[in-house]
Amino acid sequence: MSAFSLEPTQAAWCAELRALAADRLRPLAETGEPGRVNRPLVAELGRLGLLSRLFTSGAVDLCLMRESLAYACTEAETALALQGLGAHPVHAHGTPAQRERWLPRVADGRAVAAFALSEPGAGSDAAALALAAERDGAGGWRLTGEKCWISNAPEADFYTVFARTTPGAGARGVTAFLVSADRPGLTGSALDMLSPHPIGALRFDAVPVTADDVLGEPDRGFRVAMGTLNLFRPSVGAFAVGMAQAALDATLSHTSQRDAFGGKLMDLQTVAHQVAEMALRTEAARLMVHAAATAYDDAAPDVPKRAAMAKLLATETAQYVVDAAVQLHGARALRRGHLLEHLYREVRAPRIYEGASEVQRGIIARELYTEQAERAERAGRADLEAR
């Protein structure tokens, strides 16, 4: 895989996205109700043609979109990402009828999508899902149980829901269903979070689904989930890089202007070295995100490992950079409404969702040992053939 660098057209597009986010999307974000789906913001993303690009772009373009929007308006970035996360399984695995019904409405911002994977007792362990899909006649099921920490719930128009169709089968007994919000027996409630976001819990009380609602194949839903996460995990890293870059740029501006100890803050070696470390880590995270996205677009065999590495490094880096930026700004960064106060609350969640940092480390280690075992097996075969 070749080293990653932006083409001039890509760099210009990123600059355009940052300007659009600041001029057209941020005002809509600021007028939205905290903790609720901002439908005018989603609709504007549709009018700008960004939502339709979710279904025509590769992983690299997705990362460029998410980083650029996050730099200027985290709310717009999150709204775009959630549309993609919820609707990608329909795009990749849906029937023609499912795609025709929902994707045009997602693309123009008229329908809000959600990805309903997490559960109170499962969290990041997608193979341990307990939401039960019990057979109900020929070709039908009833969904009973709960989902929790679901972004856009309970206000989404449809959900990609992962339920257990075969008890005791682990990852091989999960099926993905496309469930509209008006399905009888489906209710939900909003959750009050540290950083206000549209996120909630869902309750399934014998919700009816049929074979027409299956995404992919029965008992193969784990593949749907992991395929979606392998695409979106590097772009979570891109979101984190966008926040880190915003914090870094704010710090450069502040430390170059702030008078302290007979000079500027930037003249203090401890400050200068801290800023250099922030820049170093941000750029390293960006390059790893780009490498993982390029690997996905190239259909490389090590995408799960690269995606996990990118998400892990970028989200942990963003936490470090934003925290350091707050420290260098002092008390002013803790005032409500300050950019860094906003970023300080926003930056924490990406280390948890779509697989916590500890889960990413587990994925990386598992993939490394699998690769090592495969190399040993190939070496053994080669040795036998040489004899």
Short mmCIF file of N, CA and C in Angstrom, two decimals, residues 42 45 50-57 62 65-66 69 76-93 102-103 105-107 109 111-116 151-152 158 160 162 215 224-225 227-229 231-233 235-236 296 354:
data_model
loop_
_atom_site.label_atom_id
_atom_site.label_comp_id
_atom_site.label_asym_id
_atom_site.label_seq_id
_atom_site.Cartn_x
_atom_site.Cartn_y
_atom_site.Cartn_z
N VAL A 42 -29.81 18.05 9.47
CA VAL A 42 -29.76 16.87 8.60
C VAL A 42 -30.23 17.21 7.20
N LEU A 45 -27.53 19.08 5.32
CA LEU A 45 -26.51 18.15 4.84
C LEU A 45 -26.97 17.47 3.56
N LEU A 50 -24.01 16.13 0.75
CA LEU A 50 -23.05 15.35 1.53
C LEU A 50 -23.60 13.99 1.94
N LEU A 51 -24.90 13.91 2.20
CA LEU A 51 -25.46 12.63 2.60
C LEU A 51 -25.46 11.62 1.45
N SER A 52 -25.72 12.08 0.24
CA SER A 52 -25.70 11.16 -0.89
C SER A 52 -24.30 10.60 -1.12
N ARG A 53 -23.28 11.38 -0.75
CA ARG A 53 -21.90 10.91 -0.92
C ARG A 53 -21.57 9.75 0.01
N LEU A 54 -22.36 9.57 1.05
CA LEU A 54 -22.15 8.43 1.93
C LEU A 54 -22.25 7.10 1.17
N PHE A 55 -23.03 7.11 0.09
CA PHE A 55 -23.29 5.87 -0.65
C PHE A 55 -22.48 5.77 -1.94
N THR A 56 -21.68 6.79 -2.22
CA THR A 56 -20.87 6.75 -3.44
C THR A 56 -19.38 6.91 -3.15
N SER A 57 -19.03 7.27 -1.94
CA SER A 57 -17.63 7.51 -1.59
C SER A 57 -17.00 6.29 -0.95
N LEU A 62 -14.85 9.38 3.03
CA LEU A 62 -15.62 9.46 4.26
C LEU A 62 -14.78 10.08 5.37
N MET A 65 -14.39 13.82 4.78
CA MET A 65 -15.62 14.54 5.14
C MET A 65 -15.73 14.69 6.64
N ARG A 66 -15.51 13.62 7.37
CA ARG A 66 -15.71 13.65 8.80
C ARG A 66 -14.67 14.55 9.49
N LEU A 69 -15.59 18.35 8.58
CA LEU A 69 -16.77 18.84 9.28
C LEU A 69 -16.50 18.96 10.78
N ALA A 76 -22.54 18.81 13.02
CA ALA A 76 -22.77 18.44 11.61
C ALA A 76 -22.06 17.14 11.28
N GLU A 77 -20.84 17.00 11.78
CA GLU A 77 -20.09 15.76 11.56
C GLU A 77 -20.85 14.57 12.11
N THR A 78 -21.36 14.71 13.32
CA THR A 78 -22.04 13.59 13.96
C THR A 78 -23.34 13.26 13.23
N ALA A 79 -24.08 14.26 12.81
CA ALA A 79 -25.32 14.02 12.08
C ALA A 79 -25.05 13.26 10.78
N LEU A 80 -23.99 13.65 10.07
CA LEU A 80 -23.63 12.95 8.84
C LEU A 80 -23.21 11.52 9.12
N ALA A 81 -22.37 11.34 10.14
CA ALA A 81 -21.85 10.00 10.44
C ALA A 81 -22.97 9.05 10.85
N LEU A 82 -23.93 9.55 11.62
CA LEU A 82 -25.01 8.68 12.07
C LEU A 82 -25.93 8.27 10.93
N GLN A 83 -26.12 9.17 9.97
CA GLN A 83 -26.89 8.78 8.78
C GLN A 83 -26.18 7.65 8.04
N GLY A 84 -24.87 7.78 7.95
CA GLY A 84 -24.10 6.74 7.26
C GLY A 84 -24.08 5.43 8.01
N LEU A 85 -23.87 5.50 9.32
CA LEU A 85 -23.80 4.29 10.13
C LEU A 85 -25.12 3.53 10.09
N GLY A 86 -26.23 4.24 10.24
CA GLY A 86 -27.53 3.58 10.25
C GLY A 86 -27.97 3.05 8.91
N ALA A 87 -27.58 3.75 7.84
CA ALA A 87 -28.07 3.39 6.51
C ALA A 87 -27.11 2.53 5.71
N HIS A 88 -25.84 2.47 6.11
CA HIS A 88 -24.89 1.67 5.33
C HIS A 88 -25.30 0.21 5.21
N PRO A 89 -25.79 -0.44 6.28
CA PRO A 89 -26.22 -1.83 6.10
C PRO A 89 -27.33 -1.99 5.06
N VAL A 90 -28.19 -0.98 4.94
CA VAL A 90 -29.23 -1.03 3.90
C VAL A 90 -28.59 -0.88 2.53
N HIS A 91 -27.66 0.02 2.42
CA HIS A 91 -26.96 0.24 1.15
C HIS A 91 -26.18 -1.01 0.73
N ALA A 92 -25.50 -1.65 1.69
CA ALA A 92 -24.62 -2.77 1.37
C ALA A 92 -25.32 -4.11 1.31
N HIS A 93 -26.41 -4.28 2.06
CA HIS A 93 -27.04 -5.60 2.19
C HIS A 93 -28.54 -5.59 1.93
N TRP A 102 -35.75 3.59 1.46
CA TRP A 102 -35.09 4.39 2.47
C TRP A 102 -33.91 5.23 2.00
N LEU A 103 -33.10 4.73 1.09
CA LEU A 103 -31.86 5.43 0.77
C LEU A 103 -32.07 6.81 0.15
N ARG A 105 -34.43 8.86 0.79
CA ARG A 105 -34.88 9.73 1.87
C ARG A 105 -33.74 10.04 2.83
N VAL A 106 -32.85 9.08 3.04
CA VAL A 106 -31.66 9.36 3.85
C VAL A 106 -30.76 10.36 3.13
N ALA A 107 -30.59 10.18 1.83
CA ALA A 107 -29.67 11.01 1.06
C ALA A 107 -30.11 12.47 1.01
N GLY A 109 -31.99 13.88 3.37
CA GLY A 109 -32.19 14.36 4.72
C GLY A 109 -33.60 14.30 5.23
N ALA A 111 -35.22 11.35 6.01
CA ALA A 111 -35.34 10.22 6.93
C ALA A 111 -34.08 10.13 7.78
N VAL A 112 -34.26 9.90 9.06
CA VAL A 112 -33.15 9.77 10.01
C VAL A 112 -32.93 8.29 10.30
N ALA A 113 -31.69 7.85 10.19
CA ALA A 113 -31.33 6.44 10.36
C ALA A 113 -30.64 6.22 11.70
N ALA A 114 -30.64 4.96 12.16
CA ALA A 114 -29.94 4.61 13.40
C ALA A 114 -29.43 3.18 13.33
N PHE A 115 -28.33 2.95 14.02
CA PHE A 115 -27.64 1.65 14.05
C PHE A 115 -27.83 1.09 15.45
N ALA A 116 -28.71 0.10 15.59
CA ALA A 116 -29.10 -0.40 16.91
C ALA A 116 -28.39 -1.71 17.21
N SER A 151 -27.58 5.94 19.12
CA SER A 151 -27.63 7.30 18.60
C SER A 151 -28.83 7.49 17.68
N ASN A 152 -29.45 8.64 17.80
CA ASN A 152 -30.67 9.05 17.09
C ASN A 152 -31.93 8.41 17.65
N PHE A 158 -35.99 4.91 11.05
CA PHE A 158 -35.80 3.47 10.95
C PHE A 158 -34.50 3.08 11.63
N THR A 160 -31.43 -0.07 11.96
CA THR A 160 -30.78 -1.34 11.64
C THR A 160 -30.59 -2.06 12.96
N PHE A 162 -29.93 -5.49 15.34
CA PHE A 162 -29.26 -6.78 15.39
C PHE A 162 -29.87 -7.60 16.53
N LEU A 215 -31.75 -7.94 6.64
CA LEU A 215 -30.65 -7.36 5.89
C LEU A 215 -29.56 -8.42 5.75
N VAL A 224 -22.73 -8.30 8.85
CA VAL A 224 -23.26 -6.98 8.51
C VAL A 224 -22.73 -5.94 9.47
N ALA A 225 -22.77 -6.28 10.76
CA ALA A 225 -22.29 -5.34 11.78
C ALA A 225 -20.79 -5.07 11.63
N GLY A 227 -18.81 -5.56 9.04
CA GLY A 227 -18.50 -4.87 7.79
C GLY A 227 -18.75 -3.38 7.89
N THR A 228 -19.83 -3.02 8.55
CA THR A 228 -20.14 -1.60 8.76
C THR A 228 -19.09 -0.94 9.65
N LEU A 229 -18.74 -1.62 10.75
CA LEU A 229 -17.78 -1.04 11.69
C LEU A 229 -16.38 -0.94 11.09
N LEU A 231 -15.70 -0.19 8.12
CA LEU A 231 -15.71 1.03 7.31
C LEU A 231 -15.70 2.26 8.18
N PHE A 232 -16.52 2.26 9.24
CA PHE A 232 -16.71 3.49 10.00
C PHE A 232 -15.68 3.70 11.10
N ARG A 233 -15.00 2.66 11.56
CA ARG A 233 -14.01 2.86 12.62
C ARG A 233 -12.88 3.80 12.21
N SER A 235 -13.09 6.21 10.19
CA SER A 235 -13.66 7.55 10.11
C SER A 235 -14.02 8.11 11.48
N VAL A 236 -14.23 7.25 12.49
CA VAL A 236 -14.31 7.75 13.86
C VAL A 236 -12.97 8.39 14.21
N TYR A 296 -8.92 -0.12 3.35
CA TYR A 296 -10.32 -0.53 3.14
C TYR A 296 -10.69 -0.37 1.67
N GLU A 354 -18.61 2.36 19.11
CA GLU A 354 -18.13 1.53 17.99
C GLU A 354 -16.93 0.68 18.40
#
